[in-house]
Structures are given as C-alpha cells and as structure tokens.
C-alpha cells in the first residue's frame, strides 16, 4: 500500500468520524432509541451522497463533509425536530371515550344497586372492583412494549387451547357455565370470551413472524389449522355466539394478511353455509327458534319473545326524559338490567340520553377505525384491526338490542355491562393504545414487519 492510498484511507476515516459525531449529536436528542438506527442509516446516506457530490466538484474530502453537515443544519435543533416526529404519543380522545364509558357503567350499576333493587353496595362495589382491575390492566398493556408479545404467540395459543379443552370437563354443564373456569377465592375466567379476544392476536402473531413472504400454500394450511383447532374446541363447549364471532374475526384477519379478499369472501360464504347446516342438524337448544323470534313478535306471548316485547314496551313508554328510578314493582325486566344497560339507560333517563349515548358510541367506533391507517407496523396493525372489529361488533349488537328487534344473545355490553369481562376489554383497549403510543418509534429497518420489497420509507413519508 503506497503513501497515497494511506492518506486516502485516513481522509475517509476522518470523514466517517465527522459524520458519526454529527449523527451522535442528533440521536442524543431523540429519546426513542428504537429509531436511532433508522435515523443513522437515512441521515448518514444523505450526508454521504452530498459529500460525494461535492468531492466530484473538486472539494477535498474534509471540506465536502463539512459542507454536507452545514447544509443539514445544527444537530441539536435537527435532533429536537426528529424527536417531535419520533416520540411516544397518547390518543387522548380515545382515552377520554374509555373513561366516559367507564363512568357510565359505574353510574348505571350504582343506580341499579341503590335505587331499583335497594341492594346496598353489592353490585356497584363489585363493578367498581372489576373496572379498577380493568384500568390497571389497561395501563399495563399501554406501557408494555406490544412487540414483545409476538415472541410468546405460540405459548399463548397453546395455553388458550388447553383451557378450551379442559373447561367443559371440569366446569358445570348447565346453562352457559360450562364456559366458565372457576378459580380459587371465587374468581372465574370466561374461557370462550378470552379466546375470542386473545386467540386472533396469537394466530396473527404466529403467521406474521413465520411467513414473511407472499401468500403460499403452506401459509394457508397453517392458518386454517391454527383457526380450526380452537373452533372445534369452542364448538364442543357449545358457545355458538363466541364461535361465530371468532370465525368472523379469523376470516377478516386472513383477508387482511393475504390481501386476497375475493378468496376470503368465497371462504366466508362456504363457512357460513356449513355453520348454518351444522346448527340446524345439532340444534339442541332451539337456537333457530330464538334467532327467528324477532320475525314473529306476539305482544301477548310469554314465550321466547317475552324479552323482546318487554324491551319494546320500555322504549315506547320512556319518553324523552325517562321514568327515573320509579320502576313498577311488577316489572320483571328490571332484574335483568345489568345484562342490558342500554335499556336501563332509556328507562331511567329517556330517549334524549339514549340519543347522546348512541352518538358517543358511533364516535368511539369511528375513532377506533381511524387509528388503523396510522399504524405502519404489521403486527401493530393486526392488533388494532382485531381489537377494533371485535369491539365494534359487540358494541353494534349491544346498541341494536335497545330496539328489541334483534335476537337475545349472550353478548355483554363492552366496557359498560356488569361482569368480569370488562377486565379483558380494558386490557385490549390498553393494548390498542400501546400500539398507537409507539406508532412513530417502531424501527422499520430491523423489524419483522418490514415490507416484502424491503424498501425503507423516507422521513417525510413517516
């Protein structure tokens, strides 16, 4: 190696050190370390290009590097601007909506406990406990890095399927309690509801982390197998409501992951027809009759349509300002108000409160869907899609039941209805908020969710 080559290497080393020092000062202002490598790669390439251009114009290596750095600007100022772009964010509107729904649920439960049935603090204290536990779960999922969950996707999938398998064996077999796993100290787990929320996330995480290429036969068969096993187990528990919701969410996620919406639609039609035939053949609990009762409501009947007629009567007589807490002593429905908080809202506060409530629900669901296009990370987008659609379906049904014109099913009002299910729902909202919080701090160059083309996005596109 001659003297000229040694000098050239020395100049290149000094240039790299100069650029590296500049990038260090920029990254020192950016707290989100996840994007440091992205910033170094992108800004470093830009500096290298400007330096090379100036060298071609006759500048020395040192002068070219100095010029490029001066053109980029003060590193502290640039770093602060990069920090504003790449920092943790809170969706305050969605958080306010969640808090508002929590307050509505607690107020309705308190009215039910202390005014309608004079039960002291029995139900309101329990609901307050569930809500508090849910808020804690929400905060944990909000600040915990959601990307770490993908490493446990297989273990979560196996655990949920084991719970689905053993619950019918050890749980009571009457009513719907065969889906409740009783734990020590009086706690219980609604296994099928937990599976509805958790399993789509686990299945999506497995597929995203193991199949980074385009759609292929192996991916399709793997996804079908991962979905089929819990569906069989939920079918054995005979929870057709959760089974149908899980099937819908799984089909939607398949279409979203593969982008093959036509195939997904054909599969959905086939699965729907197969489910209808299976339900018709194995209909031990008159489910078809309960689903079709809304087409033949008889005001004088005391059969399955009694609940629908009772709801319709309450809505008709509530008026704009409601009946207050002066519910007739003979009203049977008041003992079921915890299952139908929307009906109770109309009865106590009237149509005006219901109208505001529905507007709030529509705004809440719309806010959830608006988050999805803002998430670039594929696993994060999958979480947002699954949680949003699951919430939207249950909220839509819970609002529709106020009309009395939909079949009565075992779907609790999310975040408002009475029961331990609110703990899981708040946790899922926290997970969604956690995805939004990190939407601008996820590294695209070192992440499992990088696009198939491998192209990185510029800072202006982020």
Coordinates of C-alpha atoms in Angstrom, one line a residue:
X1 CA 0.0 0.0 0.0
X2 CA 1.6 3.3 -1.1
X3 CA 1.5 6.6 0.7
X4 CA -1.3 8.0 -1.5
X5 CA -3.6 5.1 -0.5
X6 CA -2.8 5.5 3.1
X7 CA -3.6 9.2 3.0
X8 CA -6.9 8.5 1.2
X9 CA -7.9 5.9 3.8
X10 CA -7.1 8.4 6.6
X11 CA -9.3 11.0 4.9
X12 CA -12.2 8.6 4.6
X13 CA -11.8 7.6 8.2
X14 CA -11.9 11.2 9.3
X15 CA -14.9 11.8 7.2
X16 CA -16.8 8.9 8.7
X17 CA -15.8 10.0 12.2
X18 CA -17.0 13.5 11.5
X19 CA -20.4 12.3 10.2
X20 CA -20.7 9.8 13.0
X21 CA -20.1 12.5 15.6
X22 CA -22.8 14.6 13.9
X23 CA -25.2 11.7 13.9
X24 CA -24.4 11.0 17.6
X25 CA -25.4 14.6 18.5
X26 CA -28.7 14.2 16.6
X27 CA -29.6 10.9 18.2
X28 CA -28.8 12.3 21.6
X29 CA -31.9 14.4 21.3
X30 CA -34.1 11.5 20.3
X31 CA -35.4 9.5 23.2
X32 CA -36.9 6.7 21.2
X33 CA -33.8 4.5 20.8
X34 CA -35.7 2.1 18.6
X35 CA -35.4 4.6 15.7
X36 CA -31.7 5.5 16.2
X37 CA -30.5 3.0 13.6
X38 CA -33.1 4.2 11.1
X39 CA -32.1 7.8 11.6
X40 CA -28.4 7.0 11.3
X41 CA -28.9 5.0 8.1
X42 CA -31.2 7.5 6.5
X43 CA -29.4 10.7 7.5
X44 CA -26.0 9.1 7.1
X45 CA -26.8 8.1 3.5
X46 CA -28.0 11.6 2.8
X47 CA -24.7 13.0 4.1
X48 CA -22.7 10.5 2.1
X49 CA -24.5 11.5 -1.1
X50 CA -23.9 15.2 -0.5
X51 CA -20.3 14.6 0.4
X52 CA -19.7 12.5 -2.8
X53 CA -21.3 15.2 -5.0
X54 CA -19.0 17.9 -3.6
X55 CA -16.0 15.6 -4.0
X56 CA -16.9 15.3 -7.6
X57 CA -16.9 19.1 -7.9
X58 CA -13.4 19.2 -6.6
X59 CA -13.8 19.7 -2.9
X60 CA -11.5 17.9 -0.5
X61 CA -13.0 15.1 1.5
X62 CA -12.9 17.1 4.7
X63 CA -14.4 20.2 3.0
X64 CA -17.1 18.1 1.4
X65 CA -18.1 16.5 4.7
X66 CA -18.1 19.9 6.4
X67 CA -20.3 21.4 3.7
X68 CA -22.8 18.5 3.9
X69 CA -23.1 18.8 7.7
X70 CA -23.6 22.6 7.4
X71 CA -26.4 22.0 4.9
X72 CA -28.1 19.6 7.3
X73 CA -28.2 22.2 10.0
X74 CA -27.5 22.4 13.7
X75 CA -27.5 18.8 15.1
X76 CA -29.2 19.8 18.4
X77 CA -32.0 21.6 16.5
X78 CA -32.4 18.8 14.0
X79 CA -32.4 16.2 16.8
X80 CA -35.2 18.1 18.6
X81 CA -37.2 18.1 15.4
X82 CA -36.6 14.4 14.9
X83 CA -37.7 13.8 18.5
X84 CA -41.0 15.6 17.8
X85 CA -41.6 13.2 14.9
X86 CA -40.4 10.0 16.6
X87 CA -41.8 10.1 20.1
X88 CA -44.4 8.3 22.2
X89 CA -47.9 9.6 21.7
X90 CA -51.1 9.3 23.6
X91 CA -54.5 9.1 21.9
X92 CA -56.3 11.4 24.4
X93 CA -59.6 11.3 22.5
X94 CA -59.9 7.5 22.7
X95 CA -58.7 7.5 26.3
X96 CA -61.4 10.1 27.2
X97 CA -64.0 7.9 25.5
X98 CA -62.9 4.9 27.5
X99 CA -63.1 6.9 30.8
X100 CA -66.5 8.2 29.8
X101 CA -67.8 4.7 29.2
X102 CA -66.4 3.5 32.5
X103 CA -68.2 6.3 34.3
X104 CA -71.5 5.5 32.5
X105 CA -71.1 1.8 33.5
X106 CA -70.5 2.7 37.2
X107 CA -73.3 5.2 37.4
X108 CA -75.8 2.7 35.9
X109 CA -74.7 0.0 38.2
X110 CA -74.9 2.3 41.2
X111 CA -78.5 3.3 40.2
X112 CA -79.4 -0.3 39.7
X113 CA -78.0 -1.3 43.1
X114 CA -79.2 1.5 45.3
X115 CA -82.4 2.7 43.6
X116 CA -84.0 -0.1 41.6
X117 CA -83.5 -3.0 44.0
X118 CA -82.1 -1.4 47.1
X119 CA -79.3 -3.9 47.4
X120 CA -76.9 -1.7 49.2
X121 CA -73.4 -1.7 47.6
X122 CA -73.4 -5.3 46.4
X123 CA -73.3 -4.9 42.7
X124 CA -71.8 -1.4 42.5
X125 CA -68.8 -2.3 44.6
X126 CA -68.1 -5.5 42.5
X127 CA -68.4 -3.5 39.3
X128 CA -66.1 -0.9 40.7
X129 CA -63.6 -3.6 41.5
X130 CA -63.8 -5.1 38.0
X131 CA -63.4 -1.6 36.5
X132 CA -60.4 -0.8 38.6
X133 CA -58.8 -4.1 37.7
X134 CA -59.5 -3.4 34.1
X135 CA -58.0 0.1 34.3
X136 CA -54.8 -1.4 35.8
X137 CA -54.7 -4.0 33.1
X138 CA -55.2 -1.2 30.5
X139 CA -52.3 0.8 31.9
X140 CA -50.0 -2.2 31.9
X141 CA -50.8 -3.0 28.3
X142 CA -50.4 0.7 27.4
X143 CA -46.8 1.0 28.7
X144 CA -45.7 -2.6 27.9
X145 CA -44.0 -2.9 24.5
X146 CA -46.6 -4.8 22.5
X147 CA -43.9 -6.1 20.1
X148 CA -42.6 -8.5 22.8
X149 CA -46.0 -10.3 22.8
X150 CA -45.2 -11.8 19.4
X151 CA -42.4 -13.9 21.0
X152 CA -45.0 -15.6 23.2
X153 CA -47.6 -16.1 20.5
X154 CA -47.1 -19.9 20.3
X155 CA -47.3 -20.3 24.1
X156 CA -50.4 -18.1 24.4
X157 CA -52.0 -20.1 21.6
X158 CA -51.3 -23.4 23.3
X159 CA -52.4 -22.2 26.7
X160 CA -55.8 -20.9 25.4
X161 CA -56.5 -24.2 23.6
X162 CA -55.6 -26.2 26.7
X163 CA -58.1 -24.0 28.7
X164 CA -60.8 -24.6 26.0
X165 CA -60.1 -28.3 26.2
X166 CA -60.3 -28.8 29.9
X167 CA -63.0 -26.3 30.8
X168 CA -66.0 -28.4 29.6
X169 CA -64.6 -31.3 31.6
X170 CA -64.2 -29.6 35.0
X171 CA -66.9 -26.9 34.7
X172 CA -70.6 -27.1 35.4
X173 CA -72.5 -28.3 32.3
X174 CA -75.8 -26.4 32.9
X175 CA -76.7 -23.1 31.2
X176 CA -73.7 -21.3 30.0
X177 CA -71.5 -22.1 32.9
X178 CA -69.6 -24.7 31.0
X179 CA -67.6 -21.9 29.5
X180 CA -66.6 -20.6 33.0
X181 CA -63.5 -21.8 34.6
X182 CA -63.8 -21.4 38.3
X183 CA -60.6 -20.3 40.1
X184 CA -59.8 -20.2 43.9
X185 CA -61.1 -17.3 46.0
X186 CA -64.3 -17.0 43.9
X187 CA -62.6 -15.8 40.7
X188 CA -63.6 -17.2 37.4
X189 CA -62.5 -17.0 33.7
X190 CA -64.9 -16.8 30.8
X191 CA -62.7 -19.1 28.6
X192 CA -64.6 -18.6 25.3
X193 CA -64.7 -14.9 25.7
X194 CA -61.0 -14.8 26.5
X195 CA -60.3 -17.0 23.4
X196 CA -62.3 -14.6 21.3
X197 CA -60.1 -11.7 22.2
X198 CA -56.7 -13.4 22.6
X199 CA -56.5 -16.2 20.0
X200 CA -56.8 -14.0 16.9
X201 CA -53.8 -12.0 18.2
X202 CA -51.8 -15.1 18.8
X203 CA -52.7 -16.7 15.4
X204 CA -51.9 -13.4 13.6
X205 CA -48.6 -13.1 15.5
X206 CA -47.6 -16.7 14.6
X207 CA -48.4 -16.2 10.9
X208 CA -46.7 -12.7 10.7
X209 CA -43.5 -13.9 12.4
X210 CA -43.1 -17.2 10.5
X211 CA -44.3 -16.3 7.0
X212 CA -42.7 -13.1 5.8
X213 CA -43.1 -13.9 2.1
X214 CA -46.2 -13.6 -0.1
X215 CA -49.1 -15.9 0.1
X216 CA -48.3 -19.6 -0.4
X217 CA -49.9 -23.0 0.2
X218 CA -48.0 -23.7 3.4
X219 CA -49.2 -20.4 4.9
X220 CA -52.8 -21.1 4.0
X221 CA -52.8 -24.6 5.5
X222 CA -51.0 -23.3 8.6
X223 CA -53.5 -20.6 9.2
X224 CA -56.5 -22.9 8.6
X225 CA -55.1 -25.4 11.1
X226 CA -54.4 -22.7 13.7
X227 CA -58.0 -21.5 13.4
X228 CA -59.7 -24.9 13.1
X229 CA -58.5 -26.3 16.4
X230 CA -60.0 -23.6 18.7
X231 CA -63.2 -23.5 16.6
X232 CA -63.6 -27.3 17.3
X233 CA -63.0 -26.7 21.0
X234 CA -65.4 -23.8 21.2
X235 CA -68.0 -25.9 19.3
X236 CA -67.6 -28.6 22.0
X237 CA -68.4 -26.0 24.6
X238 CA -71.5 -25.2 22.5
X239 CA -70.9 -21.5 22.6
X240 CA -72.2 -20.6 19.2
X241 CA -72.1 -16.8 19.8
X242 CA -68.4 -16.7 20.5
X243 CA -67.8 -19.4 17.8
X244 CA -69.5 -17.2 15.2
X245 CA -67.6 -14.0 16.3
X246 CA -64.3 -15.9 16.3
X247 CA -64.9 -17.2 12.8
X248 CA -65.7 -13.7 11.5
X249 CA -62.6 -12.2 13.0
X250 CA -60.4 -15.0 11.7
X251 CA -61.7 -14.7 8.2
X252 CA -61.2 -10.9 8.3
X253 CA -57.6 -11.3 9.5
X254 CA -56.9 -13.9 6.8
X255 CA -58.1 -11.4 4.2
X256 CA -56.1 -8.6 5.7
X257 CA -52.9 -10.6 6.0
X258 CA -53.1 -12.2 2.5
X259 CA -54.9 -9.3 0.7
X260 CA -56.9 -11.9 -1.1
X261 CA -60.3 -10.5 -0.4
X262 CA -62.2 -12.4 -3.2
X263 CA -60.9 -15.8 -1.8
X264 CA -61.8 -14.6 1.7
X265 CA -65.4 -13.8 0.6
X266 CA -65.8 -17.1 -1.1
X267 CA -64.5 -18.9 2.0
X268 CA -66.8 -16.8 4.3
X269 CA -69.8 -17.9 2.2
X270 CA -68.8 -21.5 2.3
X271 CA -68.1 -21.4 6.1
X272 CA -71.4 -19.6 6.8
X273 CA -73.4 -22.2 4.8
X274 CA -71.6 -25.0 6.6
X275 CA -72.2 -23.5 10.0
X276 CA -76.0 -23.0 9.2
X277 CA -76.3 -26.7 8.2
X278 CA -74.4 -27.8 11.3
X279 CA -76.5 -25.6 13.6
X280 CA -79.7 -27.0 12.0
X281 CA -78.6 -30.6 12.5
X282 CA -77.3 -30.2 16.0
X283 CA -79.8 -27.6 17.3
X284 CA -80.4 -29.0 20.8
X285 CA -81.4 -25.7 22.4
X286 CA -83.9 -24.2 19.9
X287 CA -81.3 -21.7 18.7
X288 CA -83.0 -21.2 15.4
X289 CA -86.2 -20.5 17.1
X290 CA -84.6 -17.9 19.3
X291 CA -82.9 -16.3 16.3
X292 CA -86.2 -16.2 14.3
X293 CA -88.4 -15.0 17.1
X294 CA -87.9 -11.3 16.1
X295 CA -89.9 -12.1 12.9
X296 CA -93.0 -13.2 14.8
X297 CA -93.3 -11.0 17.9
X298 CA -96.6 -11.6 19.7
X299 CA -97.4 -9.0 22.3
X300 CA -99.5 -11.5 24.3
X301 CA -97.0 -14.3 24.2
X302 CA -95.0 -15.3 27.3
X303 CA -92.5 -17.5 25.3
X304 CA -89.1 -16.7 23.9
X305 CA -90.3 -13.3 22.6
X306 CA -91.1 -12.0 26.1
X307 CA -87.8 -10.2 26.5
X308 CA -88.1 -8.5 23.1
X309 CA -91.6 -7.3 23.8
X310 CA -90.6 -6.1 27.3
X311 CA -87.7 -4.1 25.8
X312 CA -90.0 -2.6 23.1
X313 CA -92.6 -1.6 25.8
X314 CA -89.9 0.2 27.9
X315 CA -88.6 2.1 24.9
X316 CA -92.1 3.2 23.8
X317 CA -93.1 4.4 27.3
X318 CA -89.8 6.0 28.4
X319 CA -90.4 9.4 26.6
X320 CA -87.7 12.0 26.1
X321 CA -86.8 12.2 29.8
X322 CA -87.4 8.7 31.1
X323 CA -89.2 7.3 34.1
X324 CA -86.5 7.9 36.6
X325 CA -85.9 5.1 39.1
X326 CA -89.7 4.7 39.8
X327 CA -89.8 1.3 38.0
X328 CA -93.1 -0.6 38.6
X329 CA -92.7 -3.3 41.3
X330 CA -94.0 -5.9 39.0
X331 CA -91.5 -5.2 36.2
X332 CA -89.6 -8.4 35.7
X333 CA -87.1 -6.9 33.3
X334 CA -85.6 -4.7 36.0
X335 CA -83.9 -7.7 37.5
X336 CA -82.0 -8.2 34.2
X337 CA -80.9 -4.6 33.7
X338 CA -77.3 -5.4 34.4
X339 CA -77.4 -7.5 31.2
X340 CA -79.0 -4.7 29.2
X341 CA -77.5 -1.4 30.5
X342 CA -78.7 0.3 27.3
X343 CA -82.3 -0.5 28.0
X344 CA -81.9 0.7 31.6
X345 CA -80.4 4.0 30.3
X346 CA -83.5 4.6 28.2
X347 CA -85.9 3.6 31.0
X348 CA -84.2 5.9 33.6
X349 CA -83.0 8.8 31.5
X350 CA -85.2 8.7 28.4
X351 CA -84.7 9.0 24.6
X352 CA -82.6 12.1 24.9
X353 CA -79.9 10.4 26.9
X354 CA -80.1 7.4 24.5
X355 CA -79.5 9.6 21.5
X356 CA -76.4 11.2 23.1
X357 CA -75.2 7.7 24.1
X358 CA -75.6 6.4 20.5
X359 CA -73.8 9.4 19.1
X360 CA -70.9 8.7 21.6
X361 CA -70.7 5.0 20.6
X362 CA -70.6 5.9 16.9
X363 CA -67.9 8.4 17.6
X364 CA -66.0 5.9 19.7
X365 CA -66.1 3.2 17.0
X366 CA -65.2 5.7 14.3
X367 CA -62.2 6.8 16.4
X368 CA -61.0 3.2 16.7
X369 CA -61.1 2.6 12.9
X370 CA -59.3 5.9 12.2
X371 CA -56.3 4.5 14.1
X372 CA -55.6 1.7 11.7
X373 CA -54.2 3.7 8.7
X374 CA -51.8 5.4 11.0
X375 CA -50.0 2.2 12.1
X376 CA -47.1 1.1 9.8
X377 CA -46.0 -1.9 11.9
X378 CA -47.8 -5.0 10.6
X379 CA -48.2 -6.7 13.9
X380 CA -49.4 -3.5 15.4
X381 CA -51.9 -3.1 12.6
X382 CA -53.2 -6.6 13.1
X383 CA -53.8 -5.9 16.8
X384 CA -55.7 -2.7 16.0
X385 CA -57.8 -4.4 13.4
X386 CA -58.7 -7.4 15.6
X387 CA -59.5 -5.4 18.7
X388 CA -61.4 -2.7 16.8
X389 CA -63.6 -5.2 14.8
X390 CA -64.3 -7.3 17.9
X391 CA -65.3 -4.2 19.9
X392 CA -67.3 -2.8 17.0
X393 CA -69.4 -6.0 16.5
X394 CA -70.2 -6.3 20.2
X395 CA -71.0 -2.6 20.6
X396 CA -73.2 -2.6 17.5
X397 CA -75.2 -5.5 18.8
X398 CA -75.5 -4.0 22.3
X399 CA -76.9 -0.8 20.8
X400 CA -79.2 -2.7 18.4
X401 CA -80.7 -4.7 21.3
X402 CA -82.2 -1.4 22.5
X403 CA -84.7 -1.7 19.7
X404 CA -86.0 -5.1 20.8
X405 CA -85.8 -6.2 17.2
X406 CA -82.7 -8.4 17.4
X407 CA -82.4 -11.9 18.8
X408 CA -81.4 -12.0 22.5
X409 CA -77.9 -13.5 22.7
X410 CA -75.2 -13.8 25.4
X411 CA -73.2 -10.7 24.3
X412 CA -72.3 -8.4 27.2
X413 CA -72.1 -4.6 26.6
X414 CA -68.3 -3.9 26.3
X415 CA -66.8 -1.7 29.0
X416 CA -70.2 -0.9 30.5
X417 CA -72.0 -4.2 31.2
X418 CA -71.7 -5.9 34.5
X419 CA -69.2 -8.7 34.8
X420 CA -65.5 -9.7 34.8
X421 CA -65.4 -9.4 31.0
X422 CA -64.7 -5.7 31.4
X423 CA -61.2 -6.5 32.7
X424 CA -60.2 -8.2 29.4
X425 CA -61.9 -5.4 27.4
X426 CA -59.9 -2.7 29.1
X427 CA -56.8 -4.7 28.6
X428 CA -57.4 -4.9 24.9
X429 CA -58.0 -1.1 24.8
X430 CA -54.7 -0.7 26.6
X431 CA -53.0 -2.9 24.0
X432 CA -54.5 -0.8 21.2
X433 CA -53.4 2.4 22.9
X434 CA -49.9 0.9 23.3
X435 CA -49.7 0.3 19.6
X436 CA -50.8 3.9 18.9
X437 CA -48.3 5.2 21.5
X438 CA -45.4 3.6 19.6
X439 CA -46.5 4.2 16.1
X440 CA -43.7 6.7 15.4
X441 CA -41.0 4.9 17.3
X442 CA -41.1 1.4 15.6
X443 CA -37.9 0.6 13.7
X444 CA -38.8 -0.2 10.1
X445 CA -35.3 -1.4 9.1
X446 CA -34.8 -4.0 11.8
X447 CA -38.4 -5.1 12.3
X448 CA -40.1 -8.4 11.4
X449 CA -42.9 -6.4 9.8
X450 CA -40.8 -4.8 7.1
X451 CA -42.5 -4.8 3.7
X452 CA -41.8 -7.5 1.1
X453 CA -40.0 -5.1 -1.2
X454 CA -37.5 -4.2 1.5
X455 CA -37.8 -0.5 0.7
X456 CA -37.4 1.9 3.6
X457 CA -39.5 5.0 3.9
X458 CA -38.2 8.5 4.0
X459 CA -38.7 10.7 6.9
X460 CA -41.2 12.7 5.0
X461 CA -43.3 9.6 4.4
X462 CA -43.4 8.6 8.1

